Amino acid sequence: MGTFSTLVRMAGRNLVQGGRRVVLLGMAMVLVSMLLVLLDSLAAGLEASMVNSATTLASGHVNVGGFFKVTSGTASPVVADGPKIRAIVEREVPELDYQIDRVRGWARLVSERASFWGGLLGIDVEEERGLRSVLQISEGSFDALKQPDTILLFEQQAKRLEAKVGDTLTISAPTMGGVNNTVDVRVGAIAKDVGFMSAINLFMPKATIRQLYQMKPEATGAVQLYLKNEADASGVMERLRPKLEAEGFRLMDLDPRPFWMKFDTVTGQDWVGQKLDLTTWREEVSFLLWILTGFAALRWLLLGVILLLVVVGIMNTMYMSIRERTREIGTMRAIGMSRGRVLGLFLLEALALGIGASALGAGLGVVIALSVNAAEIKIASDAFMAILMNDQVYLKLTVDNVVFAVALITGISVFAALRPARRAARMRPVGALHQVG
Amino acid sequence: MPSKTETPSSPTGASGSAASGAQSALVELVGAKKDYPLGRTVVSALRGVDLVVRRGEFVALAGPSGSGKTTLLNLVGCVDVATAGTVRVDGHDTGRLSEKALTQLRLEALGFIFQSFNLIAVLDVFQNIEFPLLLQGKLGKGERAERVRSIVEKVGLTQQMKQRPAELSGGQRQRVAIARALVTRPRLVLADEPTANLDSETGERIIDLMRELNHTEGTTFLFSTHDPKIMTHADRVVHIADGRVLDAAAGHA
Ligand SMILES: Nc1ncnc2c1ncn2[C@@H]1O[C@H](COP(=O)(O)OP(=O)(O)OP(=O)(O)O)[C@@H](O)[C@H]1O
Ligand SMILES: [Mg+2]
């Protein structure tokens, strides 16, 4: 007890005595911990935005979608019997929070000024809990979509079409039969952009899309499952596959691409009728996952540099300090300090430096991240907005990331101190007695 | 070569017979040799030393530079082991002890005073003196403070308890070192030229203090010195030259 507190005190004071060398090393470690926290929170923010966008705009945590082929050379994103699948999900997925189904389509949206192709998503306003909580309606109301032949636009879409609430637009789509069908819709709501995907997604009542494609009322595009815990997604999907097969459904092989990239593949396949396609949100946004991968790579690179810097810095500082303190170490050994305690003393110094510097750095990182979030910095570039899937810089701080940064830097500094500390512990007490000069 | 060879004052009161002398021997070297490898050759720092130090003695070790004084103190101080021969300290044959046991023996039975004081710079006077007690881990906080305070009083540093070594004079630092060496009540205190870095007046006062503690605490002292004036304070002077003890009798007139 007493020994330990004295060792701690000695370690602390030795660090203070270390002067500029220790200060420089400490500052480097502060900087590095801060960067680590910021990078991790940026990556977490990015992932959160992506999950958020993906799971509200284009995907559930788990999706049961699929294609229906009337002839082998065509493909429609249709699940013929939605209610049956929903019943199976209800029965087989206790992790389920709630489920919805959306009718899918791909059509041109036309105003008097402009037009563009977009992904049609037929929804039932009553059951779209997640969408309702995420969308920030800037004009009109979400509930306007309870009315038939209405549409919700995102701000960037409205701007492109120069449309406002109440305006009438035309949707024009090729049907299964190859003819172009059209339907007029009234703008019921305009919502703030939700990242990149709000450029192409068009929400409207299910009935409008069914009418456009002349689909049966039980036909839908995909059943989307929202789980209590997003992390269960892969497990639930794997479990659901054999259950659906047991119910007589044919399944497509797992293809880690969003559904709209699969048309060509499916069209080229030699089968007709219904096949289901199970995915998680990751597959549906896989075309964007390179961003996460890129961030992960950057992070590993940074971690490598940090590792090297801290290891070299600590070892160098320790060896110098040990050389300078040869006599002191010899004296303590002569007086009767054991090797283990000498080792402990030097490890404690590294530990104190590691904890102190990394906690300070992580603290700075947290402060910076909070101020960046509070400043609501708008992203000027569309490209960056698309990449970050958000219209402003968002750094998501988690306790895990902060703890990780502190633990990593501290751990590395103690690890780096092992060899020097062992050398100090092996020094012979004789050195203290053999006087110099 | 004349030497001052008084009969030692033994705490057991025994005097004369070789048997009782051996019984009260705290340190016993028999044919102790120490070689240092130096490049391809070896330096023989000690060439077969026989020496007995009895409990309660105040013994000076004298000899020219390079004669082997420090080497001998290293062997007795258990910070090094003999190349040949035996070194017995407080009943232990140091050649047979492990590194751990030697450390333990130093901690429990020995005290060290160094020529250049060797205090721990980052600790204040009180903490420096308390340090060996902490390493021993036998006493509680209160008892330790009591021990430190009483020894600090004896070396006359009550006013300086909270000062760091850098804020003390050489004589004061050596007093701290003496207090640190004695605070554990060791059976033997070893001092390698404890006065060499002090002016002669301060040096004499330091030796007086050691002598006084030798009397009051009954601690055995073995110290090396170049200074003839310092030697006059000793019970007995062991002369050493070229790795050998000159006074073969090693104590008896
Ligand atoms: N670590 C060592 N390696 C090699 N030779 C050594 C070593 N230590 C001591 N010696 C040699 O052993 C001999 C005795 O040295 P020692 O230090 O014991 O003498 P000393 O009597 O203490 O001298 P001084 O009065 O100068 O302190 C010397 O020749 C010295 O050079
Ligand atoms: Mg010497």
XYZ file of C-alpha atoms and ligand atoms in Angstrom:
722
model
C 0.000 0.000 0.000
C 2.479 2.578 1.230
C 5.100 1.308 -1.207
C 2.709 1.549 -4.096
C 1.704 5.119 -3.401
C 5.353 6.061 -3.036
C 6.164 4.371 -6.351
C 3.295 6.256 -7.964
C 4.556 9.491 -6.497
C 8.089 8.760 -7.697
C 6.838 7.853 -11.158
C 4.870 11.080 -11.382
C 7.737 13.228 -10.182
C 10.225 11.489 -12.431
C 7.995 12.323 -15.371
C 7.877 15.947 -14.300
C 11.660 15.923 -13.903
C 11.949 14.440 -17.398
C 11.498 17.946 -18.748
C 11.195 18.784 -22.406
C 11.744 15.254 -23.632
C 8.750 13.964 -21.694
C 6.660 17.024 -22.544
C 7.258 16.541 -26.268
C 6.466 12.862 -26.129
C 3.391 13.582 -24.022
C 2.200 16.188 -26.487
C 2.619 13.790 -29.371
C 0.586 11.222 -27.478
C -2.110 13.798 -26.686
C -2.324 14.698 -30.355
C -2.455 11.133 -31.484
C -5.206 10.208 -28.994
C -7.197 13.223 -30.083
C -6.886 12.275 -33.741
C -7.900 8.743 -32.964
C -11.058 9.877 -31.176
C -11.936 12.284 -33.975
C -11.351 9.771 -36.741
C -13.318 7.098 -34.935
C -16.187 9.445 -34.260
C -16.172 10.578 -37.868
C -16.295 6.949 -39.005
C -19.037 6.190 -36.489
C -20.959 9.275 -37.604
C -20.636 8.185 -41.186
C -21.796 4.692 -40.436
C -24.680 6.009 -38.348
C -25.771 8.292 -41.189
C -25.538 5.417 -43.608
C -27.496 3.015 -41.439
C -30.017 5.715 -40.801
C -30.428 6.669 -44.447
C -30.320 3.138 -45.642
C -32.699 1.696 -43.105
C -35.309 4.386 -43.432
C -35.149 5.264 -47.092
C -34.252 2.096 -48.880
C -34.063 -0.888 -46.615
C -35.092 -2.546 -43.392
C -32.530 -4.154 -41.141
C -33.489 -7.308 -43.006
C -35.415 -7.367 -46.270
C -37.436 -10.070 -47.973
C -37.681 -8.801 -51.529
C -37.510 -10.658 -54.784
C -38.300 -10.790 -58.460
C -41.184 -12.078 -60.453
C -40.508 -13.218 -64.002
C -43.447 -13.564 -66.364
C -41.113 -14.751 -69.096
C -37.475 -15.692 -68.664
C -36.310 -12.505 -70.388
C -38.059 -10.069 -67.989
C -37.899 -9.263 -64.305
C -40.074 -7.194 -61.956
C -39.198 -6.299 -58.364
C -42.349 -7.910 -57.083
C -43.220 -10.219 -54.228
C -46.528 -11.728 -55.200
C -47.855 -12.616 -51.760
C -46.858 -10.005 -49.209
C -49.293 -10.963 -46.411
C -48.071 -14.581 -46.374
C -44.455 -13.527 -45.919
C -45.392 -11.050 -43.215
C -47.206 -13.813 -41.358
C -44.107 -16.058 -41.504
C -41.908 -13.231 -40.270
C -44.302 -12.510 -37.426
C -44.103 -16.143 -36.356
C -40.366 -16.813 -36.847
C -38.607 -13.603 -35.774
C -38.892 -12.838 -32.057
C -36.179 -10.167 -32.500
C -38.650 -8.187 -34.579
C -39.551 -4.684 -33.494
C -41.970 -4.080 -36.367
C -42.298 -4.813 -40.064
C -43.576 -2.973 -43.090
C -43.835 -3.709 -46.772
C -43.188 -1.399 -49.670
C -44.177 -1.624 -53.297
C -41.244 -1.006 -55.623
C -40.974 0.601 -58.995
C -38.687 2.517 -61.323
C -40.165 5.413 -63.227
C -39.724 8.894 -64.601
C -41.115 11.797 -62.617
C -42.121 14.705 -64.791
C -42.931 18.336 -63.975
C -43.494 21.192 -66.377
C -39.861 22.223 -65.913
C -37.862 19.040 -65.534
C -37.889 15.311 -65.083
C -35.723 12.535 -63.661
C -35.734 8.771 -63.074
C -36.304 7.626 -59.552
C -37.028 4.622 -57.414
C -40.701 4.457 -56.481
C -41.499 3.342 -52.955
C -45.104 2.631 -52.154
C -45.769 3.048 -48.455
C -48.539 2.890 -45.919
C -48.164 6.052 -43.807
C -49.748 4.339 -40.800
C -47.065 1.672 -40.456
C -43.970 3.717 -41.436
C -42.815 4.449 -37.894
C -39.123 4.809 -38.669
C -39.635 6.952 -41.723
C -41.990 9.237 -39.832
C -39.443 9.805 -37.061
C -36.531 10.409 -39.423
C -38.182 12.665 -41.974
C -38.238 16.332 -41.207
C -41.151 17.737 -43.144
C -40.429 21.281 -44.255
C -43.637 21.797 -46.199
C -47.020 20.017 -46.171
C -47.515 16.955 -43.986
C -46.509 13.307 -43.974
C -50.116 12.344 -43.379
C -51.046 13.892 -46.730
C -49.787 10.605 -48.198
C -52.857 8.885 -46.729
C -54.675 10.358 -49.701
C -54.396 8.407 -52.949
C -52.208 9.718 -55.784
C -49.927 11.850 -53.651
C -46.145 12.011 -53.425
C -43.450 13.090 -50.988
C -40.451 14.930 -52.415
C -37.137 15.716 -50.831
C -35.952 19.293 -50.982
C -33.324 18.594 -53.635
C -35.931 16.842 -55.798
C -38.424 19.669 -55.348
C -35.741 22.144 -56.301
C -34.899 20.192 -59.449
C -38.522 19.968 -60.487
C -39.297 23.465 -59.239
C -42.301 21.943 -57.473
C -44.074 22.903 -54.280
C -46.789 21.336 -52.145
C -50.057 21.106 -54.067
C -48.411 20.932 -57.506
C -49.293 18.057 -59.806
C -46.586 15.865 -61.334
C -46.755 12.943 -63.716
C -45.228 9.538 -63.189
C -44.498 7.586 -66.306
C -43.447 3.952 -66.214
C -43.066 1.025 -68.586
C -45.329 -1.813 -67.413
C -44.686 -5.559 -67.483
C -46.469 -5.636 -70.785
C -44.066 -3.093 -72.284
C -46.517 -0.179 -72.579
C -45.946 3.136 -70.801
C -48.460 3.817 -68.060
C -48.845 7.194 -66.429
C -50.467 8.479 -63.276
C -50.794 12.031 -61.991
C -49.770 12.716 -58.384
C -50.110 15.739 -56.154
C -47.146 16.859 -54.004
C -48.324 16.255 -50.430
C -45.131 16.936 -48.524
C -41.584 18.160 -48.960
C -38.984 16.804 -46.574
C -35.459 17.841 -45.682
C -32.805 15.787 -47.444
C -31.610 12.661 -45.707
C -28.216 12.234 -47.248
C -27.330 10.868 -50.610
C -30.259 8.526 -51.063
C -32.848 11.247 -50.923
C -31.899 12.135 -54.471
C -33.594 9.126 -56.052
C -36.250 7.835 -53.657
C -39.847 8.805 -54.272
C -42.418 7.975 -51.601
C -46.094 7.613 -52.438
C -49.087 5.520 -51.395
C -48.903 1.810 -52.268
C -52.144 1.985 -54.264
C -50.730 4.546 -56.677
C -47.865 2.256 -57.670
C -50.083 -0.812 -57.863
C -52.325 1.131 -60.169
C -49.367 2.220 -62.273
C -48.228 -1.359 -62.807
C -51.649 -2.986 -62.534
C -50.577 -5.136 -59.609
C -52.826 -7.219 -57.344
C -53.535 -5.779 -53.857
C -51.525 -8.523 -52.099
C -48.491 -7.941 -54.320
C -45.708 -5.832 -52.870
C -42.021 -5.038 -53.494
C -40.332 -6.071 -50.298
C -41.131 -6.861 -46.701
C -38.783 -4.863 -44.465
C -37.979 -6.052 -40.960
C -36.905 -3.628 -38.243
C -35.274 -5.411 -35.331
C -34.927 -4.382 -31.727
C -31.180 -4.626 -32.259
C -29.710 -3.825 -35.657
C -26.728 -6.106 -34.921
C -28.961 -9.188 -35.150
C -29.658 -8.558 -38.841
C -27.358 -11.186 -40.393
C -28.404 -13.838 -37.932
C -32.093 -13.235 -38.538
C -31.601 -13.341 -42.295
C -29.729 -16.650 -42.100
C -32.442 -18.144 -39.932
C -35.251 -16.923 -42.130
C -33.895 -18.480 -45.331
C -34.624 -22.153 -44.528
C -37.976 -21.211 -42.952
C -39.126 -19.575 -46.169
C -37.833 -22.484 -48.235
C -39.810 -24.826 -46.002
C -42.911 -22.821 -46.867
C -42.319 -23.538 -50.557
C -40.568 -20.340 -51.626
C -37.607 -20.403 -53.998
C -34.708 -18.211 -52.887
C -32.024 -16.377 -54.824
C -28.417 -16.851 -53.714
C -27.107 -14.126 -51.436
C -25.936 -11.317 -53.682
C -24.372 -8.397 -51.832
C -25.781 -5.703 -54.087
C -28.840 -3.442 -53.808
C -31.933 -4.788 -55.568
C -31.834 -2.253 -58.390
C -28.414 -3.506 -59.468
C -29.720 -7.051 -59.835
C -32.149 -6.519 -62.704
C -29.670 -7.436 -65.431
C -28.542 -10.567 -63.652
C -32.071 -11.731 -62.970
C -33.294 -10.889 -66.461
C -30.546 -13.075 -67.885
C -31.443 -16.050 -65.724
C -33.419 -18.928 -67.097
C -36.387 -19.264 -64.792
C -39.919 -17.943 -64.509
C -42.242 -17.203 -61.610
C -41.294 -15.999 -58.139
C -37.963 -16.026 -56.351
C -37.340 -14.297 -53.052
C -34.177 -12.322 -52.330
C -33.100 -11.883 -48.707
C -30.746 -9.071 -47.798
C -29.682 -6.932 -44.871
C -29.216 -3.184 -45.008
C -25.510 -3.741 -45.711
C -26.278 -5.374 -49.041
C -28.678 -2.611 -49.971
C -26.023 0.053 -49.431
C -23.068 -2.104 -50.465
C -22.291 0.250 -53.313
C -21.388 2.767 -50.628
C -19.524 0.453 -48.302
C -16.198 1.275 -49.942
C -16.421 4.519 -48.020
C -16.547 2.649 -44.739
C -13.789 0.345 -45.964
C -11.716 3.355 -46.919
C -12.208 4.839 -43.499
C -11.315 1.575 -41.837
C -8.118 1.415 -43.913
C -7.265 4.988 -43.015
C -7.858 4.168 -39.392
C -5.577 1.129 -39.491
C -2.929 3.210 -41.181
C -3.222 5.813 -38.464
C -3.158 3.142 -35.799
C 0.046 1.773 -37.328
C 1.687 5.176 -37.330
C 0.513 5.771 -33.769
C 1.873 2.429 -32.692
C 5.256 3.139 -34.205
C 5.412 6.677 -32.892
C 4.456 5.795 -29.358
C 6.643 2.698 -29.214
C 9.709 4.487 -30.556
C 9.031 7.579 -28.454
C 8.508 5.704 -25.229
C 11.437 3.352 -25.732
C 13.783 6.164 -26.611
C 12.697 8.299 -23.686
C 12.875 5.364 -21.311
C 16.338 4.278 -22.376
C 17.626 7.818 -22.004
C 16.017 8.185 -18.634
C 17.432 4.862 -17.478
C 20.905 5.827 -18.597
C 20.632 9.079 -16.688
C 19.288 7.362 -13.619
C 21.773 4.470 -13.546
C 23.089 5.500 -10.188
C 19.655 6.021 -8.700
C 18.550 2.603 -9.882
C 21.741 1.042 -8.497
C 21.172 2.803 -5.194
C 17.603 1.585 -4.903
C 18.721 -1.935 -5.768
C 21.536 -1.741 -3.174
C 19.157 -0.520 -0.499
C 17.065 -3.611 -1.134
C 14.525 -2.748 -3.807
C 13.673 -5.887 -5.718
C 13.934 -6.223 -9.491
C 10.182 -6.542 -9.703
C 9.677 -3.197 -8.032
C 12.203 -1.457 -10.255
C 10.356 -2.923 -13.227
C 7.106 -1.747 -11.693
C 8.434 1.759 -11.174
C 9.316 2.199 -14.835
C 6.109 0.606 -16.048
C 4.205 2.929 -13.742
C 5.933 5.881 -15.354
C 4.834 4.694 -18.783
C 1.357 3.980 -17.455
C 1.046 7.417 -15.905
C 2.281 9.097 -19.073
C -0.012 6.934 -21.204
C -3.122 7.530 -19.135
C -2.431 11.214 -18.642
C -1.655 11.990 -22.271
C -4.348 9.804 -23.794
C -7.059 10.991 -21.409
C -6.155 14.587 -22.159
C -6.075 13.871 -25.888
C -9.334 11.961 -25.840
C -10.894 14.751 -23.778
C -9.772 17.310 -26.352
C -11.145 15.085 -29.090
C -14.515 14.923 -27.339
C -14.622 18.688 -26.899
C -13.737 19.269 -30.541
C -16.285 16.711 -31.750
C -19.023 18.247 -29.596
C -18.220 21.738 -30.852
C -18.157 20.560 -34.461
C -21.581 18.996 -33.999
C -22.910 22.063 -32.209
C -21.600 24.324 -34.963
C -23.783 22.402 -37.465
C -21.236 22.839 -40.189
C -22.960 22.487 -43.548
C -21.154 20.524 -46.189
C -20.756 22.737 -49.220
C -19.761 20.124 -51.742
C -22.418 17.805 -53.174
C -19.811 15.114 -53.634
C -18.887 15.168 -49.980
C -22.526 15.303 -49.026
C -23.071 12.181 -51.078
C -20.077 10.449 -49.530
C -20.928 11.400 -45.976
C -24.666 10.750 -46.552
C -25.422 13.796 -44.528
C -25.803 17.474 -45.235
C -23.671 18.431 -42.253
C -20.568 17.152 -40.538
C -21.585 14.728 -37.849
C -19.110 13.168 -35.431
C -20.661 10.367 -33.458
C -18.978 9.990 -30.094
C -19.348 6.717 -28.287
C -18.023 5.731 -24.895
C -16.465 2.690 -26.561
C -14.389 4.756 -28.942
C -13.126 7.100 -26.266
C -12.285 4.213 -23.964
C -10.628 2.416 -26.872
C -8.397 5.395 -27.643
C -7.312 5.791 -24.015
C -6.799 2.063 -23.522
C -4.889 1.654 -26.771
C -2.471 4.522 -26.186
C -1.964 3.555 -22.557
C -1.523 -0.095 -23.441
C 0.986 0.653 -26.148
C 3.025 2.918 -23.914
C 3.200 0.304 -21.160
C 4.048 -2.350 -23.729
C 6.790 -0.191 -25.221
C 8.202 0.402 -21.746
C 8.538 -3.328 -21.063
C 11.969 -3.799 -22.597
C 13.554 -0.657 -21.164
C 11.997 -1.376 -17.777
C 13.353 -4.898 -17.855
C 16.787 -3.546 -18.629
C 16.491 -1.192 -15.652
C 15.402 -4.068 -13.440
C 18.400 -6.138 -14.486
C 20.892 -3.392 -13.670
C 23.273 -4.418 -10.972
C 23.417 -2.562 -7.699
C 27.220 -2.449 -7.993
C 26.965 0.541 -10.285
C 25.812 2.669 -7.413
C 28.879 1.971 -5.328
C 31.521 2.337 -7.972
C 31.927 6.034 -7.890
C 32.645 8.097 -10.905
C 35.578 10.546 -10.606
C 53.296 -0.099 8.666
C 51.903 0.978 12.028
C 48.235 0.664 12.653
C 45.746 1.358 15.348
C 44.495 -2.009 16.464
C 42.352 -1.638 19.502
C 40.409 -4.502 20.986
C 36.869 -4.117 19.645
C 34.073 -3.412 22.028
C 31.866 -6.401 21.609
C 28.228 -6.207 22.614
C 28.500 -9.714 24.054
C 31.412 -8.584 26.157
C 33.429 -11.512 24.880
C 37.088 -10.916 24.293
C 40.018 -13.120 23.525
C 39.153 -16.655 22.586
C 39.022 -17.444 18.895
C 35.867 -19.479 19.377
C 33.810 -16.695 20.908
C 35.312 -14.311 18.359
C 34.010 -16.469 15.555
C 30.631 -16.675 17.224
C 30.206 -12.940 17.305
C 31.563 -12.531 13.780
C 29.087 -10.597 11.679
C 31.225 -10.645 8.580
C 33.705 -13.334 7.716
C 35.769 -13.507 4.553
C 37.901 -16.566 3.905
C 40.222 -16.512 0.915
C 37.850 -14.162 -0.901
C 38.908 -13.439 -4.459
C 37.371 -11.182 -7.040
C 38.373 -11.071 -10.686
C 36.956 -8.622 -13.181
C 37.105 -9.526 -16.834
C 38.758 -6.700 -18.739
C 38.855 -7.315 -22.449
C 40.823 -10.539 -22.947
C 42.542 -10.345 -19.565
C 41.263 -10.354 -16.033
C 41.907 -7.840 -13.295
C 42.309 -9.410 -9.911
C 40.802 -6.825 -7.607
C 40.960 -9.057 -4.528
C 43.549 -11.803 -4.289
C 42.444 -13.838 -1.293
C 41.202 -11.776 1.603
C 40.671 -13.136 5.114
C 38.785 -10.777 7.352
C 36.496 -10.905 10.353
C 34.281 -8.045 11.525
C 32.581 -8.623 14.848
C 29.249 -7.307 15.984
C 29.442 -3.777 17.295
C 32.800 -2.968 15.709
C 33.595 0.342 14.043
C 36.118 -0.657 11.403
C 37.960 1.471 8.871
C 39.241 0.091 5.605
C 42.324 1.936 4.358
C 44.416 1.595 1.250
C 45.595 3.360 -1.869
C 43.400 3.922 -4.862
C 42.742 0.732 -6.768
C 43.693 -1.441 -3.813
C 40.271 -3.098 -3.718
C 38.367 -1.282 -0.974
C 35.210 -0.766 -2.975
C 35.387 -4.304 -4.302
C 35.589 -5.647 -0.768
C 32.664 -3.512 0.381
C 30.666 -4.735 -2.618
C 31.218 -8.328 -1.580
C 30.315 -7.666 2.055
C 27.384 -5.528 0.915
C 25.973 -8.434 -1.112
C 25.809 -6.371 -4.260
C 28.425 -8.639 -5.813
C 29.659 -12.154 -5.149
C 33.208 -13.461 -4.831
C 34.911 -15.280 -7.690
C 36.444 -17.689 -5.175
C 36.527 -18.121 -1.408
C 33.629 -17.512 0.921
C 31.938 -14.367 2.155
C 29.714 -14.875 5.135
C 27.392 -12.057 6.167
C 25.183 -12.420 9.221
C 25.541 -16.173 8.980
C 24.743 -16.432 5.241
C 27.220 -17.658 2.658
C 26.526 -15.037 0.001
C 27.918 -17.220 -2.789
C 25.070 -19.635 -2.240
C 22.268 -17.097 -2.208
C 20.010 -16.281 -5.124
C 19.698 -12.754 -6.454
C 16.399 -12.491 -4.644
C 17.819 -13.684 -1.340
C 20.763 -11.278 -1.659
C 18.345 -8.398 -2.206
C 16.377 -9.496 0.822
C 19.536 -9.725 2.918
C 20.555 -6.200 1.869
C 17.098 -4.916 2.736
C 16.861 -6.588 6.125
C 20.407 -6.688 7.483
C 22.451 -3.984 5.771
C 22.589 -0.253 5.444
C 24.543 1.704 2.839
C 26.187 5.102 2.896
C 27.682 6.262 -0.383
C 30.463 8.671 -1.204
C 28.179 10.850 -3.287
C 25.147 10.415 -1.027
C 22.911 8.854 -3.711
C 19.634 10.157 -2.394
C 16.520 9.832 -4.509
C 16.157 13.244 -6.081
C 12.389 13.275 -6.405
C 11.723 12.388 -2.770
C 12.063 14.786 0.153
C 14.164 14.116 3.243
C 11.387 12.333 5.100
C 10.469 10.175 2.112
C 14.098 9.284 1.386
C 14.577 8.059 4.921
C 11.235 6.274 4.940
C 11.998 4.503 1.641
C 13.750 1.367 3.013
C 10.963 0.953 5.577
C 8.431 1.026 2.747
C 10.403 -1.605 0.884
C 10.423 -3.769 4.001
C 6.701 -3.282 4.366
C 6.709 -4.351 7.999
C 5.623 -1.153 9.721
C 2.414 0.820 9.493
C 2.286 4.453 8.520
C 2.356 5.740 12.079
C 5.218 3.522 13.183
C 7.221 4.481 10.125
C 6.731 8.174 10.805
C 7.808 7.623 14.405
C 10.965 5.766 13.330
C 11.867 8.379 10.746
C 11.287 11.222 13.169
C 13.492 9.745 15.861
C 16.391 9.038 13.502
C 16.016 12.470 11.898
C 16.353 13.963 15.338
C 19.552 12.017 15.929
C 21.121 13.298 12.727
C 19.837 16.812 13.446
C 17.655 17.441 10.406
C 14.278 18.014 12.029
C 13.988 21.394 10.300
C 14.693 19.962 6.828
C 12.150 17.114 6.710
C 10.198 18.529 3.763
C 13.196 19.596 1.684
C 14.426 17.853 -1.424
C 18.078 16.661 -1.588
C 18.959 19.390 -4.090
C 18.113 21.987 -1.439
C 20.584 20.568 1.103
C 24.318 21.012 1.669
C 26.706 18.086 1.206
C 26.975 17.489 4.949
C 23.192 17.550 5.313
C 22.776 15.118 2.441
C 25.204 12.698 4.009
C 23.239 12.955 7.256
C 20.117 12.016 5.347
C 22.012 9.080 3.857
C 23.115 8.002 7.325
C 19.564 8.246 8.603
C 18.342 6.219 5.634
C 21.003 3.568 6.278
C 20.095 3.317 9.954
C 16.313 3.643 9.922
C 15.787 -0.085 9.432
C 18.115 -0.815 12.381
C 20.455 -2.914 10.266
C 23.111 -5.088 11.835
C 25.807 -3.734 9.548
C 26.299 -0.386 7.844
C 28.734 -0.165 4.953
C 30.145 3.160 3.883
C 32.414 3.668 0.879
C 34.431 6.826 1.495
C 31.519 8.589 3.181
C 33.554 11.730 3.809
C 35.393 12.008 0.496
C 32.993 14.567 -0.919
C 32.892 16.673 2.236
C 35.276 19.261 3.648
C 37.398 17.900 6.462
C 35.467 19.569 9.264
C 32.114 18.304 7.993
C 33.696 14.922 7.342
C 34.810 14.632 10.920
C 31.376 15.547 12.170
C 29.854 12.883 9.968
C 32.253 10.280 11.352
C 31.477 11.457 14.895
C 27.802 10.962 14.160
C 28.429 7.465 12.825
C 30.529 6.664 15.850
C 27.822 7.925 18.163
C 25.194 5.777 16.453
C 27.607 2.858 16.665
C 27.579 3.321 20.443
C 23.933 4.150 21.020
C 22.374 1.749 18.486
C 25.041 -0.931 18.651
C 25.274 -0.925 14.853
C 28.385 -2.391 13.266
C 30.166 -0.099 10.791
C 32.621 -0.931 8.036
C 33.800 2.070 6.070
C 36.583 2.833 3.655
C 38.639 6.023 3.693
C 41.800 7.644 2.401
C 41.897 10.168 5.187
C 44.285 9.380 8.099
C 42.390 11.801 10.334
C 39.173 9.862 9.787
C 40.952 6.573 10.527
C 41.789 7.712 14.055
C 38.089 7.445 14.919
C 37.958 3.739 14.171
C 38.212 0.850 16.625
C 40.457 -0.818 14.140
C 41.931 -0.063 10.738
C 42.216 -2.799 8.155
C 44.923 -1.953 5.652
C 44.559 -3.246 2.179
C 46.937 -3.032 -0.751
C 46.892 -4.656 -4.143
C 43.925 -6.838 -3.268
C 45.342 -8.196 -0.044
C 44.854 -7.367 3.636
C 48.167 -6.330 5.147
C 47.353 -6.909 8.814
C 47.116 -10.661 8.713
C 45.862 -10.854 12.281
C 42.781 -8.959 11.192
C 41.881 -7.613 14.532
C 43.906 -9.159 17.348
C 46.863 -7.413 18.858
N 33.806 -3.360 -12.792
C 35.140 -3.471 -12.902
N 35.662 -3.961 -14.033
C 37.000 -4.077 -14.181
N 37.855 -3.745 -13.242
C 37.406 -3.243 -12.096
C 36.008 -3.094 -11.872
N 35.849 -2.570 -10.624
C 37.065 -2.425 -10.113
N 38.004 -2.826 -10.970
C 39.439 -2.846 -10.739
O 39.672 -3.528 -9.524
C 40.692 -2.897 -8.789
C 40.151 -2.517 -7.419
O 39.195 -1.483 -7.606
P 38.426 -0.824 -6.379
O 37.398 0.093 -6.975
O 37.921 -1.871 -5.488
O 39.541 0.017 -5.659
P 39.414 1.090 -4.497
O 40.325 0.685 -3.471
O 37.965 1.253 -4.133
O 39.923 2.385 -5.220
P 39.510 3.899 -4.947
O 40.192 4.313 -3.707
O 40.047 4.613 -6.142
O 38.034 3.943 -4.867
C 41.142 -1.721 -9.600
O 42.297 -2.094 -10.329
C 40.006 -1.461 -10.527
O 40.485 -0.927 -11.727
Mg 36.583 2.827 -4.224
